[in-house]
PDB file of C-alpha atoms in Angstrom:
ATOM      1  CA  MET A  18       0.000   0.000   0.000  1.00 90.00           C
ATOM      2  CA  SER A  19       1.186   3.524  -0.762  1.00 92.00           C
ATOM      3  CA  ILE A  20      -0.118   7.093  -0.712  1.00 93.00           C
ATOM      4  CA  THR A  21       0.606   9.850  -3.218  1.00 94.00           C
ATOM      5  CA  GLY A  22      -0.467  13.455  -2.657  1.00 92.00           C
ATOM      6  CA  LYS A  23      -0.711  16.623  -4.762  1.00 93.00           C
ATOM      7  CA  ASN A  24      -3.371  15.287  -7.142  1.00 93.00           C
ATOM      8  CA  GLY A  25      -1.446  12.054  -7.531  1.00 90.00           C
ATOM      9  CA  GLU A  26       1.592  13.861  -8.927  1.00 92.00           C
ATOM     10  CA  GLY A  27       3.617  14.103  -5.719  1.00 90.00           C
ATOM     11  CA  GLU A  28       6.010  11.649  -4.146  1.00 89.00           C
ATOM     12  CA  GLU A  29       4.688   8.114  -3.727  1.00 91.00           C
ATOM     13  CA  ILE A  30       5.129   7.188  -0.065  1.00 90.00           C
ATOM     14  CA  PRO A  31       5.157   3.423   0.589  1.00 89.00           C
ATOM     15  CA  LEU A  32       3.296   2.400   3.750  1.00 89.00           C
ATOM     16  CA  THR A  33       3.803  -1.357   3.890  1.00 85.00           C
ATOM     17  CA  ASN A  34       7.355  -2.084   2.772  1.00 73.00           C
ATOM     18  CA  PHE A  35      10.883  -1.148   3.820  1.00 62.00           C
ATOM     19  CA  SER A  36      12.186   1.984   2.124  1.00 55.00           C
ATOM     20  CA  ASN A  37      15.828   1.188   2.934  1.00 55.00           C
ATOM     21  CA  SER A  38      18.009  -1.309   4.782  1.00 53.00           C
ATOM     22  CA  ARG A  39      17.888   0.615   8.079  1.00 55.00           C
ATOM     23  CA  TRP A  40      14.197   1.159   8.772  1.00 62.00           C
ATOM     24  CA  PRO A  41      11.006   2.061   6.958  1.00 61.00           C
ATOM     25  CA  GLY A  42      10.450   5.788   7.353  1.00 84.00           C
ATOM     26  CA  ILE A  43       6.630   5.686   7.333  1.00 88.00           C
ATOM     27  CA  PHE A  44       4.457   2.598   7.556  1.00 87.00           C
ATOM     28  CA  MET A  45       0.900   1.569   8.329  1.00 91.00           C
ATOM     29  CA  MET A  46       0.057  -0.094  11.648  1.00 92.00           C
ATOM     30  CA  PRO A  47      -2.866  -2.508  12.261  1.00 92.00           C
ATOM     31  CA  GLY A  48      -6.267  -0.922  12.755  1.00 93.00           C
ATOM     32  CA  ALA A  49      -7.108   0.805   9.454  1.00 94.00           C
ATOM     33  CA  THR A  50     -10.842   1.278   8.869  1.00 94.00           C
ATOM     34  CA  GLY A  51     -13.095   2.160   5.938  1.00 93.00           C
ATOM     35  CA  LEU A  52     -11.261   0.154   3.268  1.00 93.00           C
ATOM     36  CA  ASP A  53     -13.902  -2.435   2.374  1.00 92.00           C
ATOM     37  CA  ALA A  54     -17.550  -1.837   1.414  1.00 91.00           C
ATOM     38  CA  PRO A  55     -18.635   1.802   1.025  1.00 93.00           C
ATOM     39  CA  PRO A  56     -21.395   3.239   3.249  1.00 93.00           C
ATOM     40  CA  TYR A  57     -24.892   3.607   1.802  1.00 94.00           C
ATOM     41  CA  ASP A  58     -27.849   5.915   2.190  1.00 94.00           C
ATOM     42  CA  LEU A  59     -31.117   3.986   2.143  1.00 93.00           C
ATOM     43  CA  HIS A  60     -34.215   5.712   0.791  1.00 93.00           C
ATOM     44  CA  MET A  61     -37.602   4.467   1.944  1.00 92.00           C
ATOM     45  CA  ASP A  62     -41.216   5.477   2.279  1.00 91.00           C
ATOM     46  CA  GLU A  63     -42.921   5.425   5.665  1.00 89.00           C
ATOM     47  CA  SER A  64     -46.578   4.420   5.835  1.00 83.00           C
ATOM     48  CA  PRO A  65     -48.879   5.622   8.630  1.00 84.00           C
ATOM     49  CA  ASN A  66     -51.000   2.456   8.347  1.00 83.00           C
ATOM     50  CA  LEU A  67     -48.336  -0.244   8.019  1.00 83.00           C
ATOM     51  CA  ASP A  68     -45.487  -1.511  10.152  1.00 88.00           C
ATOM     52  CA  GLY A  69     -42.025  -0.561   9.017  1.00 88.00           C
ATOM     53  CA  ALA A  70     -41.260   1.109   5.702  1.00 90.00           C
ATOM     54  CA  ILE A  71     -40.975   0.342   1.968  1.00 89.00           C
ATOM     55  CA  PHE A  72     -37.490   0.317   0.479  1.00 91.00           C
ATOM     56  CA  ARG A  73     -37.078   2.588  -2.566  1.00 93.00           C
ATOM     57  CA  ASP A  74     -33.430   3.041  -3.417  1.00 93.00           C
ATOM     58  CA  ALA A  75     -29.853   2.996  -2.129  1.00 93.00           C
ATOM     59  CA  ARG A  76     -26.949   5.333  -2.835  1.00 93.00           C
ATOM     60  CA  ALA A  77     -23.282   4.861  -1.992  1.00 94.00           C
ATOM     61  CA  THR A  78     -22.015   7.865  -0.013  1.00 95.00           C
ATOM     62  CA  SER A  79     -18.591   9.314   0.688  1.00 95.00           C
ATOM     63  CA  ARG A  80     -16.174   6.866   2.270  1.00 95.00           C
ATOM     64  CA  GLU A  81     -14.324   7.865   5.458  1.00 96.00           C
ATOM     65  CA  ILE A  82     -10.989   6.159   6.084  1.00 96.00           C
ATOM     66  CA  MET A  83      -8.659   6.021   9.059  1.00 96.00           C
ATOM     67  CA  ILE A  84      -5.067   4.826   8.634  1.00 95.00           C
ATOM     68  CA  PRO A  85      -2.777   4.554  11.693  1.00 95.00           C
ATOM     69  CA  LEU A  86       0.779   5.502  10.709  1.00 93.00           C
ATOM     70  CA  TYR A  87       4.105   5.097  12.481  1.00 92.00           C
ATOM     71  CA  LEU A  88       7.012   7.388  11.582  1.00 91.00           C
ATOM     72  CA  HIS A  89      10.515   6.350  12.651  1.00 88.00           C
ATOM     73  CA  GLY A  90      13.727   8.279  12.136  1.00 85.00           C
ATOM     74  CA  ILE A  91      17.339   7.620  13.070  1.00 86.00           C
ATOM     75  CA  ASP A  92      17.685  10.988  14.825  1.00 87.00           C
ATOM     76  CA  ARG A  93      15.683  14.122  15.604  1.00 89.00           C
ATOM     77  CA  PRO A  94      16.272  15.879  12.240  1.00 89.00           C
ATOM     78  CA  THR A  95      15.162  12.720  10.418  1.00 88.00           C
ATOM     79  CA  ILE A  96      11.814  12.438  12.197  1.00 89.00           C
ATOM     80  CA  LYS A  97      11.141  16.149  11.711  1.00 90.00           C
ATOM     81  CA  ALA A  98      11.838  15.756   7.993  1.00 89.00           C
ATOM     82  CA  LEU A  99       9.495  12.762   7.799  1.00 89.00           C
ATOM     83  CA  LYS A 100       6.681  14.710   9.457  1.00 90.00           C
ATOM     84  CA  LYS A 101       7.161  17.660   7.123  1.00 90.00           C
ATOM     85  CA  ARG A 102       7.229  15.360   4.103  1.00 88.00           C
ATOM     86  CA  LEU A 103       3.964  13.669   5.079  1.00 91.00           C
ATOM     87  CA  VAL A 104       2.103  16.847   6.075  1.00 92.00           C
ATOM     88  CA  SER A 105       3.112  18.619   2.868  1.00 91.00           C
ATOM     89  CA  SER A 106       2.174  15.669   0.636  1.00 90.00           C
ATOM     90  CA  LEU A 107      -1.333  15.287   2.103  1.00 92.00           C
ATOM     91  CA  ASN A 108      -2.266  18.980   2.354  1.00 94.00           C
ATOM     92  CA  PRO A 109      -5.763  19.065   0.751  1.00 95.00           C
ATOM     93  CA  LYS A 110      -5.148  22.605  -0.523  1.00 94.00           C
ATOM     94  CA  LYS A 111      -2.530  21.054  -2.801  1.00 94.00           C
ATOM     95  CA  GLY A 112      -4.999  18.510  -4.155  1.00 94.00           C
ATOM     96  CA  TYR A 113      -6.294  15.029  -3.507  1.00 95.00           C
ATOM     97  CA  CYS A 114      -4.160  12.014  -2.662  1.00 95.00           C
ATOM     98  CA  ILE A 115      -4.281   8.528  -4.159  1.00 95.00           C
ATOM     99  CA  LEU A 116      -4.216   5.370  -2.092  1.00 95.00           C
ATOM    100  CA  LYS A 117      -2.735   2.460  -4.047  1.00 95.00           C
ATOM    101  CA  PHE A 118      -3.429  -1.136  -2.980  1.00 93.00           C
ATOM    102  CA  VAL A 119      -1.645  -4.159  -4.416  1.00 91.00           C
ATOM    103  CA  GLU A 120      -2.562  -7.670  -3.267  1.00 86.00           C
ATOM    104  CA  GLY A 121      -0.720 -10.909  -4.000  1.00 78.00           C
ATOM    105  CA  ASP A 122      -2.097 -11.029  -7.542  1.00 77.00           C
ATOM    106  CA  ALA A 123      -0.164  -7.809  -8.282  1.00 79.00           C
ATOM    107  CA  VAL A 124      -3.311  -6.099  -9.617  1.00 85.00           C
ATOM    108  CA  PRO A 125      -3.408  -2.528  -8.266  1.00 92.00           C
ATOM    109  CA  ARG A 126      -6.534  -0.661  -7.167  1.00 94.00           C
ATOM    110  CA  TYR A 127      -6.721   3.084  -6.648  1.00 95.00           C
ATOM    111  CA  LEU A 128      -8.845   5.225  -4.349  1.00 96.00           C
ATOM    112  CA  ARG A 129      -8.880   9.019  -4.612  1.00 95.00           C
ATOM    113  CA  CYS A 130      -9.364  10.854  -1.332  1.00 96.00           C
ATOM    114  CA  TYR A 131      -8.638  14.040   0.615  1.00 97.00           C
ATOM    115  CA  TYR A 132      -6.874  14.371   3.934  1.00 96.00           C
ATOM    116  CA  LYS A 133      -9.247  15.624   6.651  1.00 96.00           C
ATOM    117  CA  SER A 134      -7.520  15.415  10.036  1.00 95.00           C
ATOM    118  CA  GLY A 135      -5.296  13.325  12.297  1.00 91.00           C
ATOM    119  CA  MET A 136      -1.880  14.970  11.907  1.00 91.00           C
ATOM    120  CA  GLU A 137      -2.436  17.726  14.463  1.00 91.00           C
ATOM    121  CA  GLY A 138       0.035  15.851  16.668  1.00 84.00           C
ATOM    122  CA  SER A 139       0.238  14.761  20.288  1.00 84.00           C
ATOM    123  CA  GLU A 140       3.271  14.661  22.569  1.00 86.00           C
ATOM    124  CA  ALA A 141       1.716  12.010  24.828  1.00 86.00           C
ATOM    125  CA  GLN A 142       4.120   9.305  25.936  1.00 83.00           C
ATOM    126  CA  ASP A 143       2.475   6.632  23.787  1.00 84.00           C
ATOM    127  CA  GLN A 144       2.139   8.916  20.723  1.00 85.00           C
ATOM    128  CA  SER A 145       5.531  10.538  20.287  1.00 85.00           C
ATOM    129  CA  GLY A 146       9.206  10.046  21.073  1.00 88.00           C
ATOM    130  CA  PHE A 147      12.566  11.607  20.262  1.00 90.00           C
ATOM    131  CA  THR A 148      12.872   9.692  16.955  1.00 88.00           C
ATOM    132  CA  TRP A 149       9.332   8.419  16.313  1.00 89.00           C
ATOM    133  CA  LYS A 150       5.729   9.618  15.932  1.00 91.00           C
ATOM    134  CA  LYS A 151       2.247   8.121  15.584  1.00 92.00           C
ATOM    135  CA  PHE A 152      -0.634   9.557  13.563  1.00 93.00           C
ATOM    136  CA  GLY A 153      -4.144   8.319  12.844  1.00 93.00           C
ATOM    137  CA  ILE A 154      -4.872  10.124   9.567  1.00 95.00           C
ATOM    138  CA  GLN A 155      -8.486  10.672   8.560  1.00 96.00           C
ATOM    139  CA  LEU A 156      -9.249  10.665   4.826  1.00 97.00           C
ATOM    140  CA  VAL A 157     -12.468  11.221   2.875  1.00 97.00           C
ATOM    141  CA  ALA A 158     -13.099   9.604  -0.526  1.00 96.00           C
ATOM    142  CA  HIS A 159     -15.962  11.545  -2.083  1.00 95.00           C
ATOM    143  CA  ASP A 160     -15.996   8.959  -4.867  1.00 94.00           C
ATOM    144  CA  PRO A 161     -16.203   5.765  -2.765  1.00 96.00           C
ATOM    145  CA  TRP A 162     -15.237   3.287  -5.514  1.00 96.00           C
ATOM    146  CA  PHE A 163     -11.842   1.728  -6.148  1.00 95.00           C
ATOM    147  CA  TYR A 164     -10.575   2.076  -9.712  1.00 94.00           C
ATOM    148  CA  SER A 165      -8.596  -0.335 -11.823  1.00 90.00           C
ATOM    149  CA  GLU A 166      -5.311   0.742 -13.348  1.00 82.00           C
ATOM    150  CA  ASP A 167      -6.216  -0.826 -16.689  1.00 76.00           C
ATOM    151  CA  VAL A 168      -8.385   1.288 -18.976  1.00 85.00           C
ATOM    152  CA  GLN A 169     -10.754  -0.815 -21.043  1.00 80.00           C
ATOM    153  CA  VAL A 170     -10.736   0.133 -24.722  1.00 85.00           C
ATOM    154  CA  ALA A 171     -13.009  -0.895 -27.586  1.00 84.00           C
ATOM    155  CA  TYR A 172     -12.629   0.359 -31.147  1.00 84.00           C
ATOM    156  CA  TRP A 173     -14.958   0.333 -34.134  1.00 80.00           C
ATOM    157  CA  GLU A 174     -14.455   1.541 -37.684  1.00 80.00           C
ATOM    158  CA  PHE A 175     -17.587   2.108 -39.685  1.00 69.00           C
ATOM    159  CA  GLY A 176     -17.847   1.483 -43.418  1.00 59.00           C
ATOM    160  CA  THR A 177     -16.686   3.981 -45.958  1.00 51.00           C
ATOM    161  CA  GLY A 178     -19.423   6.195 -47.320  1.00 45.00           C
ATOM    162  CA  GLU A 179     -19.458   7.954 -50.696  1.00 45.00           C
ATOM    163  CA  ALA A 180     -19.107  11.618 -51.392  1.00 46.00           C
ATOM    164  CA  PHE A 181     -22.375  13.548 -51.376  1.00 41.00           C
ATOM    165  CA  LEU A 182     -21.605  14.567 -54.997  1.00 42.00           C
ATOM    166  CA  SER A 183     -19.724  12.166 -57.234  1.00 47.00           C
ATOM    167  CA  THR A 184     -16.084  13.144 -57.853  1.00 52.00           C
ATOM    168  CA  THR A 185     -15.455  10.532 -60.558  1.00 55.00           C
ATOM    169  CA  GLN A 186     -18.333  11.151 -62.992  1.00 51.00           C
ATOM    170  CA  ALA A 187     -19.605  14.132 -64.944  1.00 48.00           C
ATOM    171  CA  PHE A 188     -21.603  16.718 -63.018  1.00 37.00           C
ATOM    172  CA  PHE A 189     -24.618  16.143 -65.343  1.00 41.00           C
ATOM    173  CA  PRO A 190     -26.704  14.133 -65.062  1.00 42.00           C
ATOM    174  CA  LEU A 191     -26.636  15.021 -61.376  1.00 38.00           C
ATOM    175  CA  ARG A 192     -26.025  12.081 -59.003  1.00 39.00           C
ATOM    176  CA  ILE A 193     -26.449  12.560 -55.252  1.00 37.00           C
ATOM    177  CA  ASN A 194     -25.250   9.888 -52.847  1.00 40.00           C
ATOM    178  CA  ALA A 195     -27.025   9.412 -49.532  1.00 39.00           C
ATOM    179  CA  GLY A 196     -24.904   9.212 -46.398  1.00 41.00           C
ATOM    180  CA  LEU A 197     -24.170   5.718 -45.194  1.00 44.00           C
ATOM    181  CA  VAL A 198     -26.221   4.849 -42.124  1.00 45.00           C
ATOM    182  CA  THR A 199     -24.524   2.263 -39.948  1.00 53.00           C
ATOM    183  CA  GLY A 200     -26.022   0.823 -36.793  1.00 60.00           C
ATOM    184  CA  SER A 201     -24.629  -2.133 -34.956  1.00 77.00           C
ATOM    185  CA  GLU A 202     -25.107  -3.887 -31.653  1.00 83.00           C
ATOM    186  CA  VAL A 203     -21.798  -4.256 -29.870  1.00 84.00           C
ATOM    187  CA  GLN A 204     -20.805  -6.350 -26.882  1.00 86.00           C
ATOM    188  CA  VAL A 205     -19.122  -4.517 -24.021  1.00 89.00           C
ATOM    189  CA  ASP A 206     -17.543  -6.276 -21.037  1.00 91.00           C
ATOM    190  CA  ASN A 207     -17.224  -4.294 -17.814  1.00 92.00           C
ATOM    191  CA  PRO A 208     -15.224  -6.432 -15.336  1.00 92.00           C
ATOM    192  CA  GLY A 209     -15.924  -4.091 -12.402  1.00 92.00           C
ATOM    193  CA  ASP A 210     -18.384  -4.490  -9.534  1.00 94.00           C
ATOM    194  CA  VAL A 211     -20.531  -1.475 -10.462  1.00 94.00           C
ATOM    195  CA  GLU A 212     -21.364   0.567 -13.528  1.00 94.00           C
ATOM    196  CA  ALA A 213     -18.592   2.486 -15.308  1.00 94.00           C
ATOM    197  CA  TRP A 214     -18.868   5.871 -17.005  1.00 95.00           C
ATOM    198  CA  PRO A 215     -17.455   5.802 -20.548  1.00 94.00           C
ATOM    199  CA  ARG A 216     -15.607   8.327 -22.667  1.00 94.00           C
ATOM    200  CA  TRP A 217     -16.416   8.155 -26.376  1.00 95.00           C
ATOM    201  CA  GLU A 218     -13.963   9.445 -28.998  1.00 94.00           C
ATOM    202  CA  LEU A 219     -15.510  10.074 -32.426  1.00 93.00           C
ATOM    203  CA  THR A 220     -13.216  10.836 -35.345  1.00 92.00           C
ATOM    204  CA  GLY A 221     -14.874  12.430 -38.363  1.00 82.00           C
ATOM    205  CA  PRO A 222     -16.165  12.979 -40.851  1.00 89.00           C
ATOM    206  CA  ILE A 223     -19.431  12.088 -39.127  1.00 90.00           C
ATOM    207  CA  LYS A 224     -22.836  13.481 -40.060  1.00 91.00           C
ATOM    208  CA  GLY A 225     -24.646  12.221 -36.980  1.00 91.00           C
ATOM    209  CA  PHE A 226     -24.609   9.571 -34.256  1.00 93.00           C
ATOM    210  CA  THR A 227     -26.668   7.895 -31.566  1.00 94.00           C
ATOM    211  CA  PHE A 228     -25.467   5.746 -28.654  1.00 94.00           C
ATOM    212  CA  THR A 229     -28.098   3.580 -26.947  1.00 94.00           C
ATOM    213  CA  SER A 230     -27.605   1.724 -23.658  1.00 93.00           C
ATOM    214  CA  PRO A 231     -28.791  -1.828 -22.923  1.00 92.00           C
ATOM    215  CA  ASP A 232     -31.858  -0.449 -21.100  1.00 92.00           C
ATOM    216  CA  GLY A 233     -32.809   2.045 -23.802  1.00 92.00           C
ATOM    217  CA  LYS A 234     -31.191   5.293 -22.622  1.00 94.00           C
ATOM    218  CA  SER A 235     -29.661   7.249 -25.484  1.00 95.00           C
ATOM    219  CA  PHE A 236     -27.994  10.437 -26.616  1.00 96.00           C
ATOM    220  CA  GLY A 237     -26.867  11.679 -29.988  1.00 95.00           C
ATOM    221  CA  ILE A 238     -26.904  14.363 -32.651  1.00 95.00           C
ATOM    222  CA  THR A 239     -29.290  14.125 -35.626  1.00 94.00           C
ATOM    223  CA  PRO A 240     -27.641  14.724 -39.031  1.00 91.00           C
ATOM    224  CA  PRO A 241     -28.208  18.314 -40.235  1.00 90.00           C
ATOM    225  CA  SER A 242     -30.783  18.729 -42.993  1.00 88.00           C
ATOM    226  CA  ASN A 243     -28.206  20.395 -45.251  1.00 88.00           C
ATOM    227  CA  GLY A 244     -26.070  17.222 -45.294  1.00 84.00           C
ATOM    228  CA  SER A 245     -23.060  18.802 -43.590  1.00 87.00           C
ATOM    229  CA  ASP A 246     -20.783  16.937 -41.192  1.00 89.00           C
ATOM    230  CA  VAL A 247     -21.361  17.348 -37.468  1.00 92.00           C
ATOM    231  CA  VAL A 248     -17.788  16.228 -36.803  1.00 92.00           C
ATOM    232  CA  ALA A 249     -15.508  17.401 -39.601  1.00 90.00           C
ATOM    233  CA  GLY A 250     -12.843  15.199 -41.123  1.00 86.00           C
ATOM    234  CA  ASN A 251      -9.676  14.761 -39.051  1.00 85.00           C
ATOM    235  CA  ARG A 252     -11.441  16.255 -36.032  1.00 91.00           C
ATOM    236  CA  THR A 253     -12.140  14.231 -32.888  1.00 94.00           C
ATOM    237  CA  LEU A 254     -15.139  14.761 -30.621  1.00 96.00           C
ATOM    238  CA  LEU A 255     -14.740  13.596 -27.006  1.00 96.00           C
ATOM    239  CA  VAL A 256     -17.961  12.706 -25.177  1.00 96.00           C
ATOM    240  CA  ASP A 257     -17.173  12.452 -21.460  1.00 96.00           C
ATOM    241  CA  THR A 258     -20.086  10.971 -19.508  1.00 95.00           C
ATOM    242  CA  ARG A 259     -18.358  10.882 -16.095  1.00 92.00           C
ATOM    243  CA  PRO A 260     -20.179  12.639 -13.212  1.00 90.00           C
ATOM    244  CA  GLY A 261     -18.597  16.018 -12.661  1.00 87.00           C
ATOM    245  CA  TYR A 262     -17.592  16.262 -16.324  1.00 90.00           C
ATOM    246  CA  LYS A 263     -20.526  15.588 -18.709  1.00 92.00           C
ATOM    247  CA  THR A 264     -18.993  17.385 -21.675  1.00 94.00           C
ATOM    248  CA  LEU A 265     -18.935  17.163 -25.467  1.00 95.00           C
ATOM    249  CA  ARG A 266     -15.911  18.996 -26.873  1.00 95.00           C
ATOM    250  CA  ASP A 267     -13.715  18.395 -29.879  1.00 93.00           C
ATOM    251  CA  ASP A 268      -9.944  18.573 -30.073  1.00 92.00           C
ATOM    252  CA  GLN A 269     -10.138  22.318 -30.727  1.00 92.00           C
ATOM    253  CA  GLY A 270     -12.337  23.046 -27.708  1.00 91.00           C
ATOM    254  CA  THR A 271     -15.638  23.530 -29.556  1.00 93.00           C
ATOM    255  CA  ASN A 272     -18.666  22.787 -27.355  1.00 96.00           C
ATOM    256  CA  TYR A 273     -21.116  20.350 -28.992  1.00 95.00           C
ATOM    257  CA  TRP A 274     -23.583  20.181 -26.105  1.00 95.00           C
ATOM    258  CA  PRO A 275     -26.123  22.584 -27.734  1.00 94.00           C
ATOM    259  CA  LEU A 276     -26.277  20.240 -30.752  1.00 95.00           C
ATOM    260  CA  LEU A 277     -27.497  17.237 -28.733  1.00 95.00           C
ATOM    261  CA  ASP A 278     -30.961  15.892 -29.417  1.00 94.00           C
ATOM    262  CA  PRO A 279     -33.605  16.747 -26.755  1.00 94.00           C
ATOM    263  CA  SER A 280     -33.467  14.969 -23.371  1.00 93.00           C
ATOM    264  CA  PRO A 281     -30.046  13.334 -23.716  1.00 94.00           C
ATOM    265  CA  GLN A 282     -29.093  10.644 -21.205  1.00 95.00           C
ATOM    266  CA  LEU A 283     -25.338  10.159 -20.951  1.00 96.00           C
ATOM    267  CA  TRP A 284     -25.560   6.612 -19.682  1.00 96.00           C
ATOM    268  CA  ALA A 285     -23.182   4.323 -17.805  1.00 95.00           C
ATOM    269  CA  ILE A 286     -22.010   0.828 -18.784  1.00 94.00           C
ATOM    270  CA  PRO A 287     -23.434  -1.800 -16.379  1.00 94.00           C
ATOM    271  CA  GLU A 288     -21.200  -4.369 -14.753  1.00 94.00           C
ATOM    272  CA  GLY A 289     -20.666  -7.621 -16.632  1.00 93.00           C
ATOM    273  CA  GLU A 290     -21.389  -8.234 -20.299  1.00 92.00           C
ATOM    274  CA  SER A 291     -23.974  -6.085 -22.011  1.00 92.00           C
ATOM    275  CA  THR A 292     -25.065  -5.027 -25.478  1.00 91.00           C
ATOM    276  CA  CYS A 293     -25.272  -1.415 -26.588  1.00 91.00           C
ATOM    277  CA  THR A 294     -26.094   0.067 -29.963  1.00 90.00           C
ATOM    278  CA  VAL A 295     -23.708   2.368 -31.805  1.00 89.00           C
ATOM    279  CA  SER A 296     -25.318   4.159 -34.770  1.00 89.00           C
ATOM    280  CA  ILE A 297     -23.078   6.312 -36.942  1.00 88.00           C
ATOM    281  CA  VAL A 298     -23.818   8.261 -40.114  1.00 87.00           C
ATOM    282  CA  PRO A 299     -20.332   8.682 -41.625  1.00 84.00           C
ATOM    283  CA  GLY A 300     -19.361  11.380 -44.074  1.00 80.00           C
ATOM    284  CA  SER A 301     -17.298  10.891 -47.196  1.00 70.00           C
ATOM    285  CA  SER A 302     -14.746   8.562 -45.632  1.00 68.00           C
ATOM    286  CA  SER A 303     -14.444   6.068 -42.784  1.00 78.00           C
ATOM    287  CA  ALA A 304     -15.563   7.152 -39.329  1.00 83.00           C
ATOM    288  CA  ARG A 305     -14.012   5.770 -36.180  1.00 87.00           C
ATOM    289  CA  VAL A 306     -15.333   5.386 -32.650  1.00 89.00           C
ATOM    290  CA  ARG A 307     -13.214   4.550 -29.602  1.00 91.00           C
ATOM    291  CA  LEU A 308     -14.642   3.613 -26.198  1.00 92.00           C
ATOM    292  CA  VAL A 309     -12.593   4.129 -23.028  1.00 92.00           C
ATOM    293  CA  PHE A 310     -13.593   3.478 -19.422  1.00 93.00           C
ATOM    294  CA  GLN A 311     -12.103   2.527 -16.067  1.00 93.00           C
ATOM    295  CA  PRO A 312     -13.780  -0.333 -14.170  1.00 94.00           C
ATOM    296  CA  ARG A 313     -14.873   0.470 -10.612  1.00 94.00           C
ATOM    297  CA  TYR A 314     -14.802  -1.900  -7.643  1.00 94.00           C
ATOM    298  CA  GLU A 315     -16.457  -2.064  -4.228  1.00 93.00           C
ATOM    299  CA  GLY A 316     -13.208  -2.932  -2.465  1.00 90.00           C
ATOM    300  CA  TYR A 317      -9.523  -3.422  -3.177  1.00 87.00           C
TER     301      TYR A 317
END
């Protein structure tokens, strides 16, 4: 197990292995809490005429974690440096920290959290010494799920369409080619314990598209009546469905959200195997769609 502060870009501090041949500088003691199932809010309806209540829904809430740490130095300057290093790394004003867990199968899991309290310090006899210090750090993971390191990727290339006006034959008699409409059901495997929020990358030219979830939720952009491309050739539109993001922007920063069809539902991929529908109306050449998501897990 390790912890990395400053939005995951700081120094990775190992907590469960020896950092050198003399002594581990900082390591985790027994007694950590909050590292298994997340807490839940239960929603229910009370009835004045019946015993008990009727369950309606459940929602995973923020996860609170406590990790007891032991800091050991070889002299007084060493322990002071260790304390400063830890306090600076976990300062929430400098960003979130990432807890990394690796079990015997060597598959890492990551949990993003913020330091809350626990390093105020105590000089009690059982909490501090000349070359050592104990802390019980309190962390809050507002997103309670553990994430996999591996990003799942699926890729589709849709058939080549023809130019709207022929480029190989005489202008008269006039020949107009309809855009190629391609719709296909695709299998997606989410190995996580809960749903995952995908990021779709669409590379043009694309006249329109619709993505439909296994349970019928959908979002998309209807092809313009003038036959123009929604996503121009050699441009890439990124559809980010993750909570807190929910954006549609291309590689030049153009916002596509106003172009969405009414009542869009930027849906999540359920756990396990499922079938979604990807419908693309390509332009004059091949269109490409790339699906990226990180599986989420209930525990490490």
